[in-house]
Amino acid sequence: MNTIVVAQLQRQFQDYMVSLYQQGYLDNQFTELRKLQDEGSPDFVAEVVSLFFDDCAKLINDMSISLERPDHVDFKQVDSGVHQLKGSSSSVGARRVKNVCIAFKECCDVQNREGCLRCLQQVDYEYKMLKTKLQDLFNLEQQILQAGGTIPQVDIN
Amino acid sequence: MTREELPNLAESKLTALVVDDNFVNQSIHQKLLARLGIQNDVVCNGKEAVDAHCSGRNYDLILMDMDMPIMNGIQATKRLREMGIESKIAGVTTRANEGEKKEFMEAGLNDFQEKPLTISKLLSILHKLDFYVQT
């Protein structure tokens, strides 16, 4: 094991993780998720966020269909989708996605189709951005493990 | 609370049912329960929860989501209580305004926690429902 390489990778991981919290991509619920990962389920976080991203894709597609026709918007269906998405994003600590959902709900409540379409576009952007960021984070984890190191605990506070 | 400090309730042989239509929440809630040594099953809506009990299954604790298709948490809780199910039922939902909470509690809940669920919140539920004594 090259201890210098491992130390560098671990530092990179810590800095990247902290930046994700500081930039608002993640919140404390992600920390809670990481606590649940152990030797028995070493990929738990990756598996849960994968479910989340699948959820995002499906819900965004469904809401897009509901919002398609200006004269026939099913706001109840959109509201249901936003509620689901808000719940999922909250559960995994996807802070920016959750925040867009809050604004999205407000647009639904007043049946503002244009506002909903903007929020839909924004939530699509945010989840895809988070997906890329977390993939980079998981890649760093793999690099650390392959170099013989351990994943450091990161104190966000 | 570090991993080493988490109680292991496996010896108490507690069982739990997760009732939630969202796969992300199902996965997290099951993991939280498993981390504390609590064996658990999962169903996707209130009707499946009722059907599970009709088929003879029984649980010490039910974690009940509110918004679900086919049969929601309020309807399912009422139905389970009508059936004479005395399991402890904890409502777990993102809907937290006082009116919605009151309606859910009045359906027959023993406790209520706002999502997202964490180890601390789950321990709070277990402590309140006398499954776990905090030391």
PDB file of C-alpha atoms in Angstrom:
ATOM      1  CA  MET A   1       0.000   0.000   0.000  1.00  0.00           C
ATOM      2  CA  ASN A   2       1.373   3.370  -0.977  1.00  0.00           C
ATOM      3  CA  THR A   3       0.531   5.388   2.113  1.00  0.00           C
ATOM      4  CA  ILE A   4       1.205   8.713   0.439  1.00  0.00           C
ATOM      5  CA  VAL A   5      -1.198   7.946  -2.403  1.00  0.00           C
ATOM      6  CA  VAL A   6      -3.828   6.721   0.047  1.00  0.00           C
ATOM      7  CA  ALA A   7      -3.451   9.833   2.185  1.00  0.00           C
ATOM      8  CA  GLN A   8      -3.813  12.055  -0.883  1.00  0.00           C
ATOM      9  CA  LEU A   9      -6.921  10.217  -2.033  1.00  0.00           C
ATOM     10  CA  GLN A  10      -8.417  10.350   1.444  1.00  0.00           C
ATOM     11  CA  ARG A  11      -7.804  14.083   1.606  1.00  0.00           C
ATOM     12  CA  GLN A  12      -9.351  14.524  -1.820  1.00  0.00           C
ATOM     13  CA  PHE A  13     -12.386  12.525  -0.686  1.00  0.00           C
ATOM     14  CA  GLN A  14     -12.811  14.580   2.475  1.00  0.00           C
ATOM     15  CA  ASP A  15     -12.485  17.882   0.634  1.00  0.00           C
ATOM     16  CA  TYR A  16     -14.938  16.783  -2.033  1.00  0.00           C
ATOM     17  CA  MET A  17     -17.469  15.569   0.485  1.00  0.00           C
ATOM     18  CA  VAL A  18     -17.263  18.836   2.449  1.00  0.00           C
ATOM     19  CA  SER A  19     -17.704  20.829  -0.758  1.00  0.00           C
ATOM     20  CA  LEU A  20     -20.890  18.910  -1.596  1.00  0.00           C
ATOM     21  CA  TYR A  21     -22.379  19.967   1.732  1.00  0.00           C
ATOM     22  CA  GLN A  22     -21.109  23.532   1.485  1.00  0.00           C
ATOM     23  CA  GLN A  23     -22.534  23.940  -2.008  1.00  0.00           C
ATOM     24  CA  GLY A  24     -25.888  22.680  -0.802  1.00  0.00           C
ATOM     25  CA  TYR A  25     -26.025  19.450  -2.789  1.00  0.00           C
ATOM     26  CA  LEU A  26     -26.259  17.346   0.366  1.00  0.00           C
ATOM     27  CA  ASP A  27     -27.532  17.779   3.895  1.00  0.00           C
ATOM     28  CA  ASN A  28     -27.288  15.909   7.166  1.00  0.00           C
ATOM     29  CA  GLN A  29     -29.612  13.142   6.046  1.00  0.00           C
ATOM     30  CA  PHE A  30     -26.835  11.932   3.715  1.00  0.00           C
ATOM     31  CA  THR A  31     -24.606  11.664   6.772  1.00  0.00           C
ATOM     32  CA  GLU A  32     -27.305   9.557   8.427  1.00  0.00           C
ATOM     33  CA  LEU A  33     -27.381   7.285   5.358  1.00  0.00           C
ATOM     34  CA  ARG A  34     -23.612   6.795   5.509  1.00  0.00           C
ATOM     35  CA  LYS A  35     -23.902   5.727   9.133  1.00  0.00           C
ATOM     36  CA  LEU A  36     -26.061   2.810   8.014  1.00  0.00           C
ATOM     37  CA  GLN A  37     -23.394   1.457   5.656  1.00  0.00           C
ATOM     38  CA  ASP A  38     -21.295  -1.339   7.133  1.00  0.00           C
ATOM     39  CA  GLU A  39     -19.248  -4.423   6.214  1.00  0.00           C
ATOM     40  CA  GLY A  40     -22.459  -6.366   5.696  1.00  0.00           C
ATOM     41  CA  SER A  41     -23.778  -3.831   3.192  1.00  0.00           C
ATOM     42  CA  PRO A  42     -20.749  -1.930   1.849  1.00  0.00           C
ATOM     43  CA  ASP A  43     -22.688  -0.501  -1.094  1.00  0.00           C
ATOM     44  CA  PHE A  44     -25.789   0.557   0.812  1.00  0.00           C
ATOM     45  CA  VAL A  45     -25.493   4.273   0.084  1.00  0.00           C
ATOM     46  CA  ALA A  46     -24.792   3.729  -3.606  1.00  0.00           C
ATOM     47  CA  GLU A  47     -27.762   1.351  -3.848  1.00  0.00           C
ATOM     48  CA  VAL A  48     -30.168   3.734  -2.133  1.00  0.00           C
ATOM     49  CA  VAL A  49     -29.131   6.755  -4.188  1.00  0.00           C
ATOM     50  CA  SER A  50     -29.439   4.624  -7.316  1.00  0.00           C
ATOM     51  CA  LEU A  51     -33.050   3.884  -6.345  1.00  0.00           C
ATOM     52  CA  PHE A  52     -33.519   7.592  -5.772  1.00  0.00           C
ATOM     53  CA  PHE A  53     -32.200   8.543  -9.200  1.00  0.00           C
ATOM     54  CA  ASP A  54     -34.426   5.920 -10.850  1.00  0.00           C
ATOM     55  CA  ASP A  55     -37.331   7.416  -8.908  1.00  0.00           C
ATOM     56  CA  CYS A  56     -36.400  10.909 -10.124  1.00  0.00           C
ATOM     57  CA  ALA A  57     -36.305   9.850 -13.769  1.00  0.00           C
ATOM     58  CA  LYS A  58     -39.678   8.133 -13.585  1.00  0.00           C
ATOM     59  CA  LEU A  59     -41.451  10.875 -11.633  1.00  0.00           C
ATOM     60  CA  ILE A  60     -40.060  13.642 -13.833  1.00  0.00           C
ATOM     61  CA  ASN A  61     -41.203  11.772 -16.929  1.00  0.00           C
ATOM     62  CA  ASP A  62     -44.701  11.267 -15.485  1.00  0.00           C
ATOM     63  CA  MET A  63     -44.980  14.929 -14.476  1.00  0.00           C
ATOM     64  CA  SER A  64     -43.740  16.035 -17.868  1.00  0.00           C
ATOM     65  CA  ILE A  65     -46.585  14.133 -19.491  1.00  0.00           C
ATOM     66  CA  SER A  66     -49.105  15.640 -17.076  1.00  0.00           C
ATOM     67  CA  LEU A  67     -47.876  19.143 -17.875  1.00  0.00           C
ATOM     68  CA  GLU A  68     -47.651  18.676 -21.624  1.00  0.00           C
ATOM     69  CA  ARG A  69     -51.010  20.014 -22.764  1.00  0.00           C
ATOM     70  CA  PRO A  70     -51.701  23.587 -21.606  1.00  0.00           C
ATOM     71  CA  ASP A  71     -55.470  23.030 -21.744  1.00  0.00           C
ATOM     72  CA  HIS A  72     -55.445  19.770 -19.840  1.00  0.00           C
ATOM     73  CA  VAL A  73     -52.972  19.787 -16.949  1.00  0.00           C
ATOM     74  CA  ASP A  74     -53.545  17.202 -14.243  1.00  0.00           C
ATOM     75  CA  PHE A  75     -52.249  19.246 -11.293  1.00  0.00           C
ATOM     76  CA  LYS A  76     -53.314  16.560  -8.848  1.00  0.00           C
ATOM     77  CA  GLN A  77     -51.021  14.092 -10.561  1.00  0.00           C
ATOM     78  CA  VAL A  78     -48.203  16.625 -10.694  1.00  0.00           C
ATOM     79  CA  ASP A  79     -48.696  17.405  -7.002  1.00  0.00           C
ATOM     80  CA  SER A  80     -48.524  13.717  -6.195  1.00  0.00           C
ATOM     81  CA  GLY A  81     -45.272  13.400  -8.149  1.00  0.00           C
ATOM     82  CA  VAL A  82     -43.749  16.422  -6.436  1.00  0.00           C
ATOM     83  CA  HIS A  83     -44.748  15.025  -3.051  1.00  0.00           C
ATOM     84  CA  GLN A  84     -43.053  11.708  -3.832  1.00  0.00           C
ATOM     85  CA  LEU A  85     -39.941  13.430  -5.117  1.00  0.00           C
ATOM     86  CA  LYS A  86     -39.746  15.714  -2.117  1.00  0.00           C
ATOM     87  CA  GLY A  87     -40.035  12.724   0.158  1.00  0.00           C
ATOM     88  CA  SER A  88     -37.332  10.735  -1.614  1.00  0.00           C
ATOM     89  CA  SER A  89     -34.932  13.640  -1.874  1.00  0.00           C
ATOM     90  CA  SER A  90     -35.431  14.433   1.782  1.00  0.00           C
ATOM     91  CA  SER A  91     -34.731  10.814   2.711  1.00  0.00           C
ATOM     92  CA  VAL A  92     -31.369  10.679   0.933  1.00  0.00           C
ATOM     93  CA  GLY A  93     -30.234  14.185   1.823  1.00  0.00           C
ATOM     94  CA  ALA A  94     -30.521  15.615  -1.696  1.00  0.00           C
ATOM     95  CA  ARG A  95     -30.930  19.163  -0.475  1.00  0.00           C
ATOM     96  CA  ARG A  96     -31.070  21.097  -3.743  1.00  0.00           C
ATOM     97  CA  VAL A  97     -33.546  18.666  -5.262  1.00  0.00           C
ATOM     98  CA  LYS A  98     -35.718  18.932  -2.156  1.00  0.00           C
ATOM     99  CA  ASN A  99     -35.624  22.725  -2.248  1.00  0.00           C
ATOM    100  CA  VAL A 100     -36.755  22.804  -5.872  1.00  0.00           C
ATOM    101  CA  CYS A 101     -39.614  20.490  -4.906  1.00  0.00           C
ATOM    102  CA  ILE A 102     -40.750  22.992  -2.276  1.00  0.00           C
ATOM    103  CA  ALA A 103     -40.989  25.712  -4.937  1.00  0.00           C
ATOM    104  CA  PHE A 104     -42.568  23.224  -7.339  1.00  0.00           C
ATOM    105  CA  LYS A 105     -45.319  22.426  -4.833  1.00  0.00           C
ATOM    106  CA  GLU A 106     -46.123  26.106  -4.491  1.00  0.00           C
ATOM    107  CA  CYS A 107     -46.571  26.368  -8.263  1.00  0.00           C
ATOM    108  CA  CYS A 108     -48.836  23.311  -8.205  1.00  0.00           C
ATOM    109  CA  ASP A 109     -50.937  24.738  -5.412  1.00  0.00           C
ATOM    110  CA  VAL A 110     -51.790  27.811  -7.477  1.00  0.00           C
ATOM    111  CA  GLN A 111     -52.001  25.792 -10.709  1.00  0.00           C
ATOM    112  CA  ASN A 112     -49.226  27.780 -12.336  1.00  0.00           C
ATOM    113  CA  ARG A 113     -48.291  25.639 -15.344  1.00  0.00           C
ATOM    114  CA  GLU A 114     -45.396  27.832 -16.475  1.00  0.00           C
ATOM    115  CA  GLY A 115     -43.945  27.838 -12.982  1.00  0.00           C
ATOM    116  CA  CYS A 116     -44.329  24.070 -12.830  1.00  0.00           C
ATOM    117  CA  LEU A 117     -42.520  23.647 -16.129  1.00  0.00           C
ATOM    118  CA  ARG A 118     -39.629  25.791 -14.890  1.00  0.00           C
ATOM    119  CA  CYS A 119     -39.433  23.776 -11.684  1.00  0.00           C
ATOM    120  CA  LEU A 120     -39.573  20.549 -13.628  1.00  0.00           C
ATOM    121  CA  GLN A 121     -36.633  21.655 -15.723  1.00  0.00           C
ATOM    122  CA  GLN A 122     -34.765  22.732 -12.595  1.00  0.00           C
ATOM    123  CA  VAL A 123     -35.387  19.514 -10.697  1.00  0.00           C
ATOM    124  CA  ASP A 124     -34.254  17.521 -13.728  1.00  0.00           C
ATOM    125  CA  TYR A 125     -31.042  19.533 -13.832  1.00  0.00           C
ATOM    126  CA  GLU A 126     -30.421  19.238 -10.092  1.00  0.00           C
ATOM    127  CA  TYR A 127     -30.886  15.497  -9.844  1.00  0.00           C
ATOM    128  CA  LYS A 128     -28.618  14.879 -12.826  1.00  0.00           C
ATOM    129  CA  MET A 129     -26.001  17.209 -11.373  1.00  0.00           C
ATOM    130  CA  LEU A 130     -26.161  15.382  -8.034  1.00  0.00           C
ATOM    131  CA  LYS A 131     -25.923  12.034  -9.806  1.00  0.00           C
ATOM    132  CA  THR A 132     -22.667  13.124 -11.455  1.00  0.00           C
ATOM    133  CA  LYS A 133     -21.263  14.501  -8.213  1.00  0.00           C
ATOM    134  CA  LEU A 134     -22.071  11.363  -6.244  1.00  0.00           C
ATOM    135  CA  GLN A 135     -20.630   9.150  -8.956  1.00  0.00           C
ATOM    136  CA  ASP A 136     -17.377  11.090  -8.614  1.00  0.00           C
ATOM    137  CA  LEU A 137     -17.548  10.605  -4.839  1.00  0.00           C
ATOM    138  CA  PHE A 138     -18.119   6.853  -5.148  1.00  0.00           C
ATOM    139  CA  ASN A 139     -15.260   6.633  -7.682  1.00  0.00           C
ATOM    140  CA  LEU A 140     -12.964   8.274  -5.133  1.00  0.00           C
ATOM    141  CA  GLU A 141     -14.088   5.724  -2.541  1.00  0.00           C
ATOM    142  CA  GLN A 142     -13.211   2.902  -4.912  1.00  0.00           C
ATOM    143  CA  GLN A 143      -9.820   4.393  -5.617  1.00  0.00           C
ATOM    144  CA  ILE A 144      -9.088   4.591  -1.893  1.00  0.00           C
ATOM    145  CA  LEU A 145     -10.125   0.985  -1.347  1.00  0.00           C
ATOM    146  CA  GLN A 146      -8.160  -0.246  -4.354  1.00  0.00           C
ATOM    147  CA  ALA A 147      -5.096   1.570  -3.046  1.00  0.00           C
ATOM    148  CA  GLY A 148      -5.490  -0.373   0.202  1.00  0.00           C
ATOM    149  CA  GLY A 149      -6.885   2.452   2.293  1.00  0.00           C
ATOM    150  CA  THR A 150     -10.085   2.949   4.275  1.00  0.00           C
ATOM    151  CA  ILE A 151     -12.842   5.468   3.661  1.00  0.00           C
ATOM    152  CA  PRO A 152     -12.383   8.319   6.129  1.00  0.00           C
ATOM    153  CA  GLN A 153     -15.174   9.548   8.362  1.00  0.00           C
ATOM    154  CA  VAL A 154     -15.919  13.106   7.399  1.00  0.00           C
ATOM    155  CA  ASP A 155     -16.967  15.617  10.031  1.00  0.00           C
ATOM    156  CA  ILE A 156     -19.216  18.039   8.213  1.00  0.00           C
ATOM    157  CA  ASN A 157     -19.637  20.254  11.252  1.00  0.00           C
TER     158      ASN A 157
ATOM    159  CA  MET B   1     -24.181   7.946  18.618  1.00  0.00           C
ATOM    160  CA  THR B   2     -21.407   5.739  17.213  1.00  0.00           C
ATOM    161  CA  ARG B   3     -22.042   2.365  15.646  1.00  0.00           C
ATOM    162  CA  GLU B   4     -20.605   0.725  18.740  1.00  0.00           C
ATOM    163  CA  GLU B   5     -23.127   2.531  20.964  1.00  0.00           C
ATOM    164  CA  LEU B   6     -26.213   1.451  19.018  1.00  0.00           C
ATOM    165  CA  PRO B   7     -28.403  -0.970  20.966  1.00  0.00           C
ATOM    166  CA  ASN B   8     -28.842  -4.438  19.521  1.00  0.00           C
ATOM    167  CA  LEU B   9     -32.404  -5.541  20.054  1.00  0.00           C
ATOM    168  CA  ALA B  10     -32.017  -8.906  18.318  1.00  0.00           C
ATOM    169  CA  GLU B  11     -32.426 -10.791  21.614  1.00  0.00           C
ATOM    170  CA  SER B  12     -35.805  -9.209  22.183  1.00  0.00           C
ATOM    171  CA  LYS B  13     -36.939 -10.813  18.894  1.00  0.00           C
ATOM    172  CA  LEU B  14     -38.935  -7.772  17.906  1.00  0.00           C
ATOM    173  CA  THR B  15     -40.596  -7.792  14.514  1.00  0.00           C
ATOM    174  CA  ALA B  16     -41.649  -4.852  12.399  1.00  0.00           C
ATOM    175  CA  LEU B  17     -43.565  -4.115   9.232  1.00  0.00           C
ATOM    176  CA  VAL B  18     -42.597  -1.240   6.941  1.00  0.00           C
ATOM    177  CA  VAL B  19     -45.593   0.132   5.054  1.00  0.00           C
ATOM    178  CA  ASP B  20     -44.465   2.572   2.361  1.00  0.00           C
ATOM    179  CA  ASP B  21     -44.979   2.872  -1.393  1.00  0.00           C
ATOM    180  CA  ASN B  22     -41.602   4.506  -2.010  1.00  0.00           C
ATOM    181  CA  PHE B  23     -38.684   2.159  -2.664  1.00  0.00           C
ATOM    182  CA  VAL B  24     -36.114   4.629  -1.340  1.00  0.00           C
ATOM    183  CA  ASN B  25     -37.933   4.915   1.982  1.00  0.00           C
ATOM    184  CA  GLN B  26     -38.554   1.172   2.143  1.00  0.00           C
ATOM    185  CA  SER B  27     -34.850   0.530   1.745  1.00  0.00           C
ATOM    186  CA  ILE B  28     -33.832   3.069   4.372  1.00  0.00           C
ATOM    187  CA  HIS B  29     -36.450   2.061   6.933  1.00  0.00           C
ATOM    188  CA  GLN B  30     -35.619  -1.619   6.562  1.00  0.00           C
ATOM    189  CA  LYS B  31     -31.938  -0.869   7.003  1.00  0.00           C
ATOM    190  CA  LEU B  32     -32.599   1.243  10.107  1.00  0.00           C
ATOM    191  CA  LEU B  33     -34.577  -1.597  11.657  1.00  0.00           C
ATOM    192  CA  ALA B  34     -32.001  -4.210  10.677  1.00  0.00           C
ATOM    193  CA  ARG B  35     -29.227  -2.086  12.170  1.00  0.00           C
ATOM    194  CA  LEU B  36     -30.997  -2.319  15.524  1.00  0.00           C
ATOM    195  CA  GLY B  37     -31.468  -6.067  15.142  1.00  0.00           C
ATOM    196  CA  ILE B  38     -35.194  -5.899  14.407  1.00  0.00           C
ATOM    197  CA  GLN B  39     -36.464  -8.427  11.862  1.00  0.00           C
ATOM    198  CA  ASN B  40     -38.763  -6.786   9.381  1.00  0.00           C
ATOM    199  CA  ASP B  41     -40.975  -7.172   6.342  1.00  0.00           C
ATOM    200  CA  VAL B  42     -42.107  -4.557   3.855  1.00  0.00           C
ATOM    201  CA  VAL B  43     -45.331  -3.903   1.959  1.00  0.00           C
ATOM    202  CA  CYS B  44     -46.183  -1.187  -0.551  1.00  0.00           C
ATOM    203  CA  ASN B  45     -49.509   0.181   0.659  1.00  0.00           C
ATOM    204  CA  GLY B  46     -52.138   0.015   3.350  1.00  0.00           C
ATOM    205  CA  LYS B  47     -54.116  -2.730   1.672  1.00  0.00           C
ATOM    206  CA  GLU B  48     -51.086  -5.022   1.579  1.00  0.00           C
ATOM    207  CA  ALA B  49     -50.546  -4.285   5.272  1.00  0.00           C
ATOM    208  CA  VAL B  50     -54.138  -5.283   6.035  1.00  0.00           C
ATOM    209  CA  ASP B  51     -53.856  -8.374   3.819  1.00  0.00           C
ATOM    210  CA  ALA B  52     -50.660  -9.417   5.590  1.00  0.00           C
ATOM    211  CA  HIS B  53     -52.502  -9.352   8.908  1.00  0.00           C
ATOM    212  CA  CYS B  54     -55.517 -11.183   7.432  1.00  0.00           C
ATOM    213  CA  SER B  55     -53.154 -13.952   6.366  1.00  0.00           C
ATOM    214  CA  GLY B  56     -52.092 -14.378   9.964  1.00  0.00           C
ATOM    215  CA  ARG B  57     -48.904 -12.367  10.145  1.00  0.00           C
ATOM    216  CA  ASN B  58     -48.387 -10.180  13.173  1.00  0.00           C
ATOM    217  CA  TYR B  59     -45.786  -7.614  14.159  1.00  0.00           C
ATOM    218  CA  ASP B  60     -44.711  -5.807  17.283  1.00  0.00           C
ATOM    219  CA  LEU B  61     -44.248  -2.544  15.407  1.00  0.00           C
ATOM    220  CA  ILE B  62     -45.658  -1.107  12.197  1.00  0.00           C
ATOM    221  CA  LEU B  63     -44.021   1.900  10.531  1.00  0.00           C
ATOM    222  CA  MET B  64     -46.913   3.376   8.560  1.00  0.00           C
ATOM    223  CA  ASP B  65     -46.522   5.954   5.809  1.00  0.00           C
ATOM    224  CA  MET B  66     -49.505   8.246   5.241  1.00  0.00           C
ATOM    225  CA  ASP B  67     -49.730   8.843   1.497  1.00  0.00           C
ATOM    226  CA  MET B  68     -50.019   5.581  -0.382  1.00  0.00           C
ATOM    227  CA  PRO B  69     -52.089   4.414  -3.333  1.00  0.00           C
ATOM    228  CA  ILE B  70     -55.003   1.960  -3.033  1.00  0.00           C
ATOM    229  CA  MET B  71     -55.252   2.361   0.758  1.00  0.00           C
ATOM    230  CA  ASN B  72     -53.482   5.186   2.588  1.00  0.00           C
ATOM    231  CA  GLY B  73     -51.999   5.103   6.083  1.00  0.00           C
ATOM    232  CA  ILE B  74     -55.019   6.611   7.796  1.00  0.00           C
ATOM    233  CA  GLN B  75     -57.422   4.100   6.235  1.00  0.00           C
ATOM    234  CA  ALA B  76     -55.064   1.194   6.913  1.00  0.00           C
ATOM    235  CA  THR B  77     -54.538   2.181  10.556  1.00  0.00           C
ATOM    236  CA  LYS B  78     -58.294   2.438  11.125  1.00  0.00           C
ATOM    237  CA  ARG B  79     -58.846  -0.908   9.446  1.00  0.00           C
ATOM    238  CA  LEU B  80     -56.140  -2.652  11.476  1.00  0.00           C
ATOM    239  CA  ARG B  81     -57.600  -1.299  14.716  1.00  0.00           C
ATOM    240  CA  GLU B  82     -61.081  -2.423  13.653  1.00  0.00           C
ATOM    241  CA  MET B  83     -59.614  -5.881  13.085  1.00  0.00           C
ATOM    242  CA  GLY B  84     -58.372  -5.834  16.670  1.00  0.00           C
ATOM    243  CA  ILE B  85     -54.701  -5.534  15.765  1.00  0.00           C
ATOM    244  CA  GLU B  86     -52.933  -4.237  18.861  1.00  0.00           C
ATOM    245  CA  SER B  87     -49.471  -3.820  17.356  1.00  0.00           C
ATOM    246  CA  LYS B  88     -47.815  -0.504  18.021  1.00  0.00           C
ATOM    247  CA  ILE B  89     -48.247   1.657  14.954  1.00  0.00           C
ATOM    248  CA  ALA B  90     -45.976   4.636  14.353  1.00  0.00           C
ATOM    249  CA  GLY B  91     -46.962   7.036  11.607  1.00  0.00           C
ATOM    250  CA  VAL B  92     -43.978   8.178   9.554  1.00  0.00           C
ATOM    251  CA  THR B  93     -44.732  10.884   7.036  1.00  0.00           C
ATOM    252  CA  THR B  94     -43.532  14.104   5.467  1.00  0.00           C
ATOM    253  CA  ARG B  95     -46.963  15.641   6.021  1.00  0.00           C
ATOM    254  CA  ALA B  96     -46.662  17.373   9.330  1.00  0.00           C
ATOM    255  CA  ASN B  97     -49.197  20.151   9.604  1.00  0.00           C
ATOM    256  CA  GLU B  98     -51.212  19.872  12.799  1.00  0.00           C
ATOM    257  CA  GLY B  99     -54.474  18.947  11.099  1.00  0.00           C
ATOM    258  CA  GLU B 100     -52.993  16.072   9.120  1.00  0.00           C
ATOM    259  CA  LYS B 101     -51.064  14.829  12.132  1.00  0.00           C
ATOM    260  CA  LYS B 102     -54.189  14.916  14.286  1.00  0.00           C
ATOM    261  CA  GLU B 103     -56.194  12.984  11.710  1.00  0.00           C
ATOM    262  CA  PHE B 104     -53.468  10.341  11.466  1.00  0.00           C
ATOM    263  CA  MET B 105     -53.117  10.036  15.244  1.00  0.00           C
ATOM    264  CA  GLU B 106     -56.863   9.723  15.677  1.00  0.00           C
ATOM    265  CA  ALA B 107     -56.922   6.822  13.229  1.00  0.00           C
ATOM    266  CA  GLY B 108     -55.168   4.793  15.915  1.00  0.00           C
ATOM    267  CA  LEU B 109     -51.465   5.566  15.945  1.00  0.00           C
ATOM    268  CA  ASN B 110     -49.336   5.106  19.040  1.00  0.00           C
ATOM    269  CA  ASP B 111     -46.669   7.539  17.867  1.00  0.00           C
ATOM    270  CA  PHE B 112     -45.794   9.850  15.003  1.00  0.00           C
ATOM    271  CA  GLN B 113     -42.476  10.874  13.506  1.00  0.00           C
ATOM    272  CA  GLU B 114     -41.742  13.234  10.665  1.00  0.00           C
ATOM    273  CA  LYS B 115     -39.692  11.878   7.793  1.00  0.00           C
ATOM    274  CA  PRO B 116     -36.885  11.468   7.043  1.00  0.00           C
ATOM    275  CA  LEU B 117     -36.405   8.736   9.589  1.00  0.00           C
ATOM    276  CA  THR B 118     -33.050   8.470  11.311  1.00  0.00           C
ATOM    277  CA  ILE B 119     -31.577   6.150  13.916  1.00  0.00           C
ATOM    278  CA  SER B 120     -32.348   8.733  16.610  1.00  0.00           C
ATOM    279  CA  LYS B 121     -35.976   9.067  15.550  1.00  0.00           C
ATOM    280  CA  LEU B 122     -36.418   5.305  15.388  1.00  0.00           C
ATOM    281  CA  LEU B 123     -34.914   4.910  18.856  1.00  0.00           C
ATOM    282  CA  SER B 124     -37.287   7.612  20.056  1.00  0.00           C
ATOM    283  CA  ILE B 125     -40.229   5.608  18.682  1.00  0.00           C
ATOM    284  CA  LEU B 126     -38.962   2.404  20.284  1.00  0.00           C
ATOM    285  CA  HIS B 127     -38.391   4.145  23.606  1.00  0.00           C
ATOM    286  CA  LYS B 128     -41.795   5.818  23.610  1.00  0.00           C
ATOM    287  CA  LEU B 129     -43.517   2.533  22.796  1.00  0.00           C
ATOM    288  CA  ASP B 130     -41.589   0.726  25.559  1.00  0.00           C
ATOM    289  CA  PHE B 131     -39.562  -1.510  23.268  1.00  0.00           C
ATOM    290  CA  TYR B 132     -36.284  -0.016  24.393  1.00  0.00           C
ATOM    291  CA  VAL B 133     -35.037   1.495  27.609  1.00  0.00           C
ATOM    292  CA  GLN B 134     -32.476   4.223  27.089  1.00  0.00           C
ATOM    293  CA  THR B 135     -29.494   3.996  29.415  1.00  0.00           C
TER     294      THR B 135
END
